[in-house]
Amino acid sequence: MDFRELWTLFGGKTKTTKKRKKRSLRTLYQCKRAMNSTMFQYAAENRYAEAFAKNFTTVLLGIIINSVNGMFVFTFFKSSVFYNDPRYILYIHMVINDMLLVFFSVSLSVMAYAWPNVPLPFCVSLLIISSTTHKNTPLTLAGMAVERYIAICKPLHHHQICTVRRTYILISLIWAVGVLPALADLIVFSIVRPLSVFSTSSLCSTTIVYSTPYHEEQSKITHGIYTSVVWVILVFTYCQVLIVARRATTDKSSAKKAQSTILLHGAQLLLSMMSNITPVIDKIYGQLLPTLRSKINFLNYLLTNLLPRLLSPLIYGVRDKHFFKYMKGLLSCRLFHVKVESIKSKEFKKASSEKRY
């Protein structure tokens, strides 16, 4: 054994071992780089696949909800018998409002992935419409509960108080009151931030655009006021209708129907209020399950924002026998008309082919 072998045996470094080490380190670095790029590509593909799945589900659900609600709107405008009934006017206003809410909510959800830099004036306009339609739902429920209260507790004055003209005035007031919180957010935003911010672009979301502590406090106050006022109206009207139902001797069935209707108003209000607790649920489950936070947020959005807009009109439309009868009749007549036209076209084609021969 020569001196070089003894040197390498006891840990000494020669030129060949140095070259081998450099070569192995270079190979290891290249392998790590390739693995990192592969993992990054895999993570990016997963991100894009998840974003596509979420957007596809949101858009599909939005189309289904608005298609179902569109059937109720079509029935209302095709049947003139509903035009002079304040109850159905308020009902169809709630359905149209929910359709607008679903459209703008789905649009904002898709824009968060597809258009991250939205011009702020356009974004603020979308947020104002979305916030207004969100506030309109409980206010419309309160108006419908008051209309039922007048119909049962003051039946002699119902036709004088609940006229078509006053119903449309009430709808205008609902929109005027519903837009106030959104305008308050805009005013606070204009005071706190410089006016030059309106020439910038950002992700179009309420939590990002209105991210100041003033907006957080203002949101809590407005939610508290709106919710408490609507609940007071519902509880008051339900108690009054309950008293009338117990005292009634002749028309107990209509009083019980009004009682169950107001209970449904309360159920609808709970459904519409679910979107107010979305940030709380996101925060709780985000801390418990941080790895599944995005999926929990998405599922929470579907359950608290979109699905209640489908259940609310179905509860009324299917439960109301008068409205459901007209809707069923219109759809069946339309299907029958299509079948008759197809049969006639077939007979015409057959007759024309026979003439040729």
mmCIF file of C-alpha atoms in Angstrom, residues 29-287:
data_model
loop_
_atom_site.group_PDB
_atom_site.id
_atom_site.type_symbol
_atom_site.label_atom_id
_atom_site.label_comp_id
_atom_site.label_asym_id
_atom_site.label_seq_id
_atom_site.Cartn_x
_atom_site.Cartn_y
_atom_site.Cartn_z
ATOM 1 C CA TYR A 29 -28.306 19.931 -6.878
ATOM 2 C CA GLN A 30 -29.710 19.126 -10.315
ATOM 3 C CA CYS A 31 -31.927 16.380 -8.859
ATOM 4 C CA LYS A 32 -33.227 18.723 -6.161
ATOM 5 C CA ARG A 33 -33.905 21.408 -8.743
ATOM 6 C CA ALA A 34 -35.779 18.960 -10.966
ATOM 7 C CA MET A 35 -37.796 17.693 -7.994
ATOM 8 C CA ASN A 36 -38.650 21.242 -6.902
ATOM 9 C CA SER A 37 -39.782 22.224 -10.388
ATOM 10 C CA THR A 38 -41.876 19.039 -10.668
ATOM 11 C CA MET A 39 -43.467 19.654 -7.263
ATOM 12 C CA PHE A 40 -44.135 23.299 -8.145
ATOM 13 C CA GLN A 41 -45.707 22.271 -11.449
ATOM 14 C CA TYR A 42 -47.823 19.639 -9.672
ATOM 15 C CA ALA A 43 -48.942 22.173 -7.041
ATOM 16 C CA ALA A 44 -49.799 24.723 -9.754
ATOM 17 C CA GLU A 45 -51.816 22.113 -11.667
ATOM 18 C CA ASN A 46 -53.676 21.198 -8.470
ATOM 19 C CA ARG A 47 -54.367 24.876 -7.806
ATOM 20 C CA TYR A 48 -55.735 25.437 -11.296
ATOM 21 C CA ALA A 49 -57.819 22.249 -11.138
ATOM 22 C CA GLU A 50 -59.288 23.255 -7.769
ATOM 23 C CA ALA A 51 -60.035 26.795 -8.997
ATOM 24 C CA PHE A 52 -61.716 25.420 -12.140
ATOM 25 C CA ALA A 53 -63.810 22.960 -10.094
ATOM 26 C CA LYS A 54 -64.920 25.709 -7.686
ATOM 27 C CA ASN A 55 -65.828 28.149 -10.469
ATOM 28 C CA PHE A 56 -67.618 25.462 -12.465
ATOM 29 C CA THR A 57 -69.661 24.390 -9.412
ATOM 30 C CA THR A 58 -70.498 28.001 -8.505
ATOM 31 C CA VAL A 59 -71.570 28.948 -12.042
ATOM 32 C CA LEU A 60 -73.581 25.736 -12.525
ATOM 33 C CA LEU A 61 -75.384 26.176 -9.210
ATOM 34 C CA GLY A 62 -76.054 29.832 -10.016
ATOM 35 C CA ILE A 63 -77.562 28.896 -13.398
ATOM 36 C CA ILE A 64 -79.769 26.220 -11.781
ATOM 37 C CA ILE A 65 -80.997 28.602 -9.049
ATOM 38 C CA ASN A 66 -81.772 31.418 -11.481
ATOM 39 C CA SER A 67 -83.463 29.005 -13.913
ATOM 40 C CA VAL A 68 -85.771 27.691 -11.174
ATOM 41 C CA ASN A 69 -86.494 31.215 -9.946
ATOM 42 C CA GLY A 70 -87.023 32.311 -13.533
ATOM 43 C CA MET A 71 -89.917 29.829 -13.792
ATOM 44 C CA PHE A 72 -91.693 31.650 -10.931
ATOM 45 C CA VAL A 73 -91.032 35.038 -12.539
ATOM 46 C CA PHE A 74 -92.338 33.739 -15.878
ATOM 47 C CA THR A 75 -95.507 32.421 -14.181
ATOM 48 C CA PHE A 76 -96.121 35.768 -12.478
ATOM 49 C CA PHE A 77 -95.787 37.886 -15.615
ATOM 50 C CA LYS A 78 -97.808 35.447 -17.747
ATOM 51 C CA SER A 79 -100.736 35.391 -15.284
ATOM 52 C CA SER A 80 -102.388 38.786 -14.917
ATOM 53 C CA VAL A 81 -104.397 37.531 -11.950
ATOM 54 C CA PHE A 82 -101.350 38.144 -9.722
ATOM 55 C CA TYR A 83 -100.825 41.758 -10.811
ATOM 56 C CA ASN A 84 -103.361 43.186 -8.348
ATOM 57 C CA ASP A 85 -102.378 41.104 -5.307
ATOM 58 C CA PRO A 86 -99.787 42.808 -3.034
ATOM 59 C CA ARG A 87 -98.771 39.469 -1.571
ATOM 60 C CA TYR A 88 -97.645 38.074 -4.923
ATOM 61 C CA ILE A 89 -96.057 41.362 -5.955
ATOM 62 C CA LEU A 90 -93.867 41.289 -2.836
ATOM 63 C CA TYR A 91 -93.140 37.602 -3.384
ATOM 64 C CA ILE A 92 -91.996 38.058 -6.967
ATOM 65 C CA HIS A 93 -89.931 41.075 -5.910
ATOM 66 C CA MET A 94 -88.099 38.812 -3.452
ATOM 67 C CA VAL A 95 -87.509 36.219 -6.198
ATOM 68 C CA ILE A 96 -86.130 38.819 -8.652
ATOM 69 C CA ASN A 97 -83.977 40.286 -5.879
ATOM 70 C CA ASP A 98 -82.561 36.830 -5.109
ATOM 71 C CA MET A 99 -81.827 36.287 -8.802
ATOM 72 C CA LEU A 100 -79.844 39.538 -8.893
ATOM 73 C CA LEU A 101 -78.065 38.559 -5.686
ATOM 74 C CA VAL A 102 -77.055 35.162 -7.095
ATOM 75 C CA PHE A 103 -75.871 36.715 -10.374
ATOM 76 C CA PHE A 104 -73.649 39.343 -8.747
ATOM 77 C CA SER A 105 -72.416 36.956 -6.034
ATOM 78 C CA VAL A 106 -71.362 34.349 -8.621
ATOM 79 C CA SER A 107 -69.796 37.068 -10.792
ATOM 80 C CA LEU A 108 -67.704 38.358 -7.873
ATOM 81 C CA SER A 109 -66.672 34.801 -6.982
ATOM 82 C CA VAL A 110 -65.491 34.051 -10.542
ATOM 83 C CA MET A 111 -63.779 37.456 -10.850
ATOM 84 C CA ALA A 112 -61.693 36.651 -7.757
ATOM 85 C CA TYR A 113 -59.963 33.931 -9.840
ATOM 86 C CA ALA A 114 -60.234 35.240 -13.401
ATOM 87 C CA TRP A 115 -59.780 38.997 -12.909
ATOM 88 C CA PRO A 116 -57.628 39.773 -9.853
ATOM 89 C CA ASN A 117 -57.054 43.446 -10.750
ATOM 90 C CA VAL A 118 -60.473 45.063 -11.132
ATOM 91 C CA PRO A 119 -60.724 48.865 -11.520
ATOM 92 C CA LEU A 120 -61.921 50.190 -8.185
ATOM 93 C CA PRO A 121 -64.910 52.279 -9.455
ATOM 94 C CA PHE A 122 -66.337 49.232 -11.254
ATOM 95 C CA CYS A 123 -65.641 47.030 -8.223
ATOM 96 C CA VAL A 124 -67.356 49.460 -5.830
ATOM 97 C CA SER A 125 -70.430 49.554 -8.111
ATOM 98 C CA LEU A 126 -70.677 45.756 -8.021
ATOM 99 C CA LEU A 127 -70.248 45.706 -4.247
ATOM 100 C CA ILE A 128 -73.001 48.309 -3.796
ATOM 101 C CA ILE A 129 -75.490 46.268 -5.868
ATOM 102 C CA SER A 130 -74.509 43.027 -4.121
ATOM 103 C CA SER A 131 -74.849 44.578 -0.655
ATOM 104 C CA THR A 132 -78.200 46.186 -1.508
ATOM 105 C CA THR A 133 -79.745 42.952 -2.798
ATOM 106 C CA HIS A 134 -78.467 41.162 0.299
ATOM 107 C CA LYS A 135 -80.185 43.686 2.602
ATOM 108 C CA ASN A 136 -83.391 43.661 0.535
ATOM 109 C CA THR A 137 -84.271 40.039 1.332
ATOM 110 C CA PRO A 138 -84.979 40.422 5.092
ATOM 111 C CA LEU A 139 -86.712 43.763 4.485
ATOM 112 C CA THR A 140 -89.004 42.155 1.900
ATOM 113 C CA LEU A 141 -89.768 39.325 4.344
ATOM 114 C CA ALA A 142 -90.737 41.918 6.948
ATOM 115 C CA GLY A 143 -93.040 43.636 4.413
ATOM 116 C CA MET A 144 -94.688 40.312 3.533
ATOM 117 C CA ALA A 145 -95.233 39.543 7.238
ATOM 118 C CA VAL A 146 -96.893 42.945 7.775
ATOM 119 C CA GLU A 147 -99.156 42.335 4.763
ATOM 120 C CA ARG A 148 -100.292 38.986 6.247
ATOM 121 C CA TYR A 149 -100.822 40.657 9.623
ATOM 122 C CA ILE A 150 -103.111 43.285 8.053
ATOM 123 C CA ALA A 151 -104.984 40.626 6.048
ATOM 124 C CA ILE A 152 -105.791 38.592 9.193
ATOM 125 C CA CYS A 153 -105.963 41.145 11.994
ATOM 126 C CA LYS A 154 -107.549 43.995 9.993
ATOM 127 C CA PRO A 155 -109.409 42.260 7.152
ATOM 128 C CA LEU A 156 -111.872 45.119 6.591
ATOM 129 C CA HIS A 157 -109.064 47.611 5.979
ATOM 130 C CA HIS A 158 -106.778 45.271 3.997
ATOM 131 C CA HIS A 159 -107.945 46.414 0.539
ATOM 132 C CA GLN A 160 -107.640 50.054 1.579
ATOM 133 C CA ILE A 161 -104.180 49.768 3.158
ATOM 134 C CA CYS A 162 -102.522 47.156 0.940
ATOM 135 C CA THR A 163 -103.072 48.605 -2.523
ATOM 136 C CA VAL A 164 -100.908 47.936 -5.572
ATOM 137 C CA ARG A 165 -99.632 51.522 -5.592
ATOM 138 C CA ARG A 166 -98.597 51.349 -1.941
ATOM 139 C CA THR A 167 -96.939 47.995 -2.564
ATOM 140 C CA TYR A 168 -94.698 49.509 -5.228
ATOM 141 C CA ILE A 169 -93.963 52.451 -2.904
ATOM 142 C CA LEU A 170 -92.947 49.908 -0.238
ATOM 143 C CA ILE A 171 -90.628 48.170 -2.727
ATOM 144 C CA SER A 172 -89.021 51.532 -3.536
ATOM 145 C CA LEU A 173 -88.520 52.180 0.196
ATOM 146 C CA ILE A 174 -86.974 48.714 0.601
ATOM 147 C CA TRP A 175 -84.388 49.522 -2.082
ATOM 148 C CA ALA A 176 -83.767 52.974 -0.579
ATOM 149 C CA VAL A 177 -83.191 51.536 2.909
ATOM 150 C CA GLY A 178 -81.205 48.566 1.562
ATOM 151 C CA VAL A 179 -78.688 50.774 -0.264
ATOM 152 C CA LEU A 180 -77.887 52.885 2.829
ATOM 153 C CA PRO A 181 -75.207 50.565 4.323
ATOM 154 C CA ALA A 182 -73.428 50.300 0.953
ATOM 155 C CA LEU A 183 -73.433 54.091 0.570
ATOM 156 C CA ALA A 184 -72.155 54.443 4.149
ATOM 157 C CA ASP A 185 -69.265 52.078 3.290
ATOM 158 C CA LEU A 186 -68.448 54.177 0.232
ATOM 159 C CA ILE A 187 -68.543 57.450 2.203
ATOM 160 C CA VAL A 188 -66.265 56.060 4.936
ATOM 161 C CA PHE A 189 -63.921 54.697 2.259
ATOM 162 C CA SER A 190 -63.768 58.124 0.547
ATOM 163 C CA ILE A 191 -62.980 59.849 3.857
ATOM 164 C CA VAL A 192 -60.352 57.392 5.107
ATOM 165 C CA ARG A 193 -58.544 56.799 1.791
ATOM 166 C CA PRO A 194 -57.249 59.443 -0.637
ATOM 167 C CA LEU A 195 -59.309 60.061 -3.774
ATOM 168 C CA SER A 196 -56.416 58.868 -5.944
ATOM 169 C CA VAL A 197 -57.187 55.303 -4.811
ATOM 170 C CA PHE A 198 -60.165 55.259 -7.216
ATOM 171 C CA SER A 199 -57.730 55.202 -10.137
ATOM 172 C CA THR A 200 -56.147 51.948 -8.901
ATOM 173 C CA SER A 201 -57.124 48.298 -9.284
ATOM 174 C CA SER A 202 -57.517 45.529 -6.703
ATOM 175 C CA LEU A 203 -59.161 42.195 -5.988
ATOM 176 C CA CYS A 204 -62.912 42.830 -5.887
ATOM 177 C CA SER A 205 -63.947 41.682 -2.439
ATOM 178 C CA THR A 206 -65.644 43.446 0.470
ATOM 179 C CA THR A 207 -63.025 42.284 2.968
ATOM 180 C CA ILE A 208 -60.204 43.680 0.789
ATOM 181 C CA VAL A 209 -61.737 46.944 -0.440
ATOM 182 C CA TYR A 210 -63.429 47.851 2.872
ATOM 183 C CA SER A 211 -60.653 46.653 5.167
ATOM 184 C CA THR A 212 -60.500 49.529 7.663
ATOM 185 C CA PRO A 213 -61.596 49.154 11.336
ATOM 186 C CA TYR A 214 -64.306 51.770 10.689
ATOM 187 C CA HIS A 215 -65.908 49.515 8.084
ATOM 188 C CA GLU A 216 -65.831 46.567 10.479
ATOM 189 C CA GLU A 217 -67.624 48.531 13.195
ATOM 190 C CA GLN A 218 -70.092 50.024 10.730
ATOM 191 C CA SER A 219 -70.879 46.530 9.360
ATOM 192 C CA LYS A 220 -71.580 45.171 12.851
ATOM 193 C CA ILE A 221 -73.903 48.093 13.677
ATOM 194 C CA THR A 222 -75.906 47.902 10.429
ATOM 195 C CA HIS A 223 -76.253 44.101 10.608
ATOM 196 C CA GLY A 224 -77.446 44.400 14.195
ATOM 197 C CA ILE A 225 -80.003 47.116 13.401
ATOM 198 C CA TYR A 226 -81.405 45.420 10.285
ATOM 199 C CA THR A 227 -81.631 41.988 11.902
ATOM 200 C CA SER A 228 -83.197 43.216 15.147
ATOM 201 C CA VAL A 229 -85.818 45.376 13.366
ATOM 202 C CA VAL A 230 -86.863 42.539 11.056
ATOM 203 C CA TRP A 231 -87.054 40.034 13.937
ATOM 204 C CA VAL A 232 -89.162 42.447 16.023
ATOM 205 C CA ILE A 233 -91.599 42.819 13.098
ATOM 206 C CA LEU A 234 -91.811 39.049 12.565
ATOM 207 C CA VAL A 235 -92.319 38.265 16.262
ATOM 208 C CA PHE A 236 -94.937 41.014 16.640
ATOM 209 C CA THR A 237 -96.947 39.944 13.573
ATOM 210 C CA TYR A 238 -96.744 36.252 14.537
ATOM 211 C CA CYS A 239 -98.000 36.934 18.082
ATOM 212 C CA GLN A 240 -100.853 39.098 16.794
ATOM 213 C CA VAL A 241 -101.897 36.469 14.231
ATOM 214 C CA LEU A 242 -101.648 33.770 16.937
ATOM 215 C CA ILE A 243 -103.992 35.751 19.203
ATOM 216 C CA VAL A 244 -106.482 36.238 16.350
ATOM 217 C CA ALA A 245 -106.294 32.526 15.466
ATOM 218 C CA ARG A 246 -107.203 31.550 19.032
ATOM 219 C CA ARG A 247 -110.065 34.028 19.229
ATOM 220 C CA ALA A 248 -111.458 33.222 15.796
ATOM 221 C CA THR A 249 -114.617 31.131 15.647
ATOM 222 C CA THR A 250 -115.380 31.101 11.927
ATOM 223 C CA ASP A 251 -112.234 31.682 9.855
ATOM 224 C CA LYS A 252 -109.699 29.632 11.773
ATOM 225 C CA SER A 253 -108.161 28.047 8.661
ATOM 226 C CA SER A 254 -107.002 31.349 7.116
ATOM 227 C CA ALA A 255 -105.581 32.478 10.474
ATOM 228 C CA LYS A 256 -103.640 29.221 10.805
ATOM 229 C CA LYS A 257 -102.361 29.586 7.239
ATOM 230 C CA ALA A 258 -101.174 33.116 7.991
ATOM 231 C CA GLN A 259 -99.551 31.828 11.182
ATOM 232 C CA SER A 260 -97.620 29.146 9.279
ATOM 233 C CA THR A 261 -96.747 31.703 6.582
ATOM 234 C CA ILE A 262 -95.138 34.028 9.128
ATOM 235 C CA LEU A 263 -93.269 31.041 10.587
ATOM 236 C CA LEU A 264 -91.945 30.421 7.085
ATOM 237 C CA HIS A 265 -90.892 34.085 6.979
ATOM 238 C CA GLY A 266 -88.836 33.386 10.109
ATOM 239 C CA ALA A 267 -87.297 30.277 8.515
ATOM 240 C CA GLN A 268 -86.446 32.283 5.402
ATOM 241 C CA LEU A 269 -84.937 35.024 7.533
ATOM 242 C CA LEU A 270 -82.727 32.449 9.249
ATOM 243 C CA LEU A 271 -81.630 31.187 5.837
ATOM 244 C CA SER A 272 -80.849 34.699 4.605
ATOM 245 C CA MET A 273 -79.012 35.499 7.853
ATOM 246 C CA MET A 274 -76.704 32.513 7.410
ATOM 247 C CA SER A 275 -74.516 34.583 5.099
ATOM 248 C CA ASN A 276 -73.882 37.020 7.983
ATOM 249 C CA ILE A 277 -72.181 34.308 10.035
ATOM 250 C CA THR A 278 -69.972 33.134 7.145
ATOM 251 C CA PRO A 279 -66.829 34.986 8.391
ATOM 252 C CA VAL A 280 -67.292 33.531 11.898
ATOM 253 C CA ILE A 281 -67.569 29.958 10.570
ATOM 254 C CA ASP A 282 -64.565 30.520 8.284
ATOM 255 C CA LYS A 283 -62.488 31.775 11.214
ATOM 256 C CA ILE A 284 -63.433 28.891 13.558
ATOM 257 C CA TYR A 285 -62.882 26.058 11.080
ATOM 258 C CA GLY A 286 -59.861 27.803 9.541
ATOM 259 C CA GLN A 287 -58.084 27.552 12.901
#
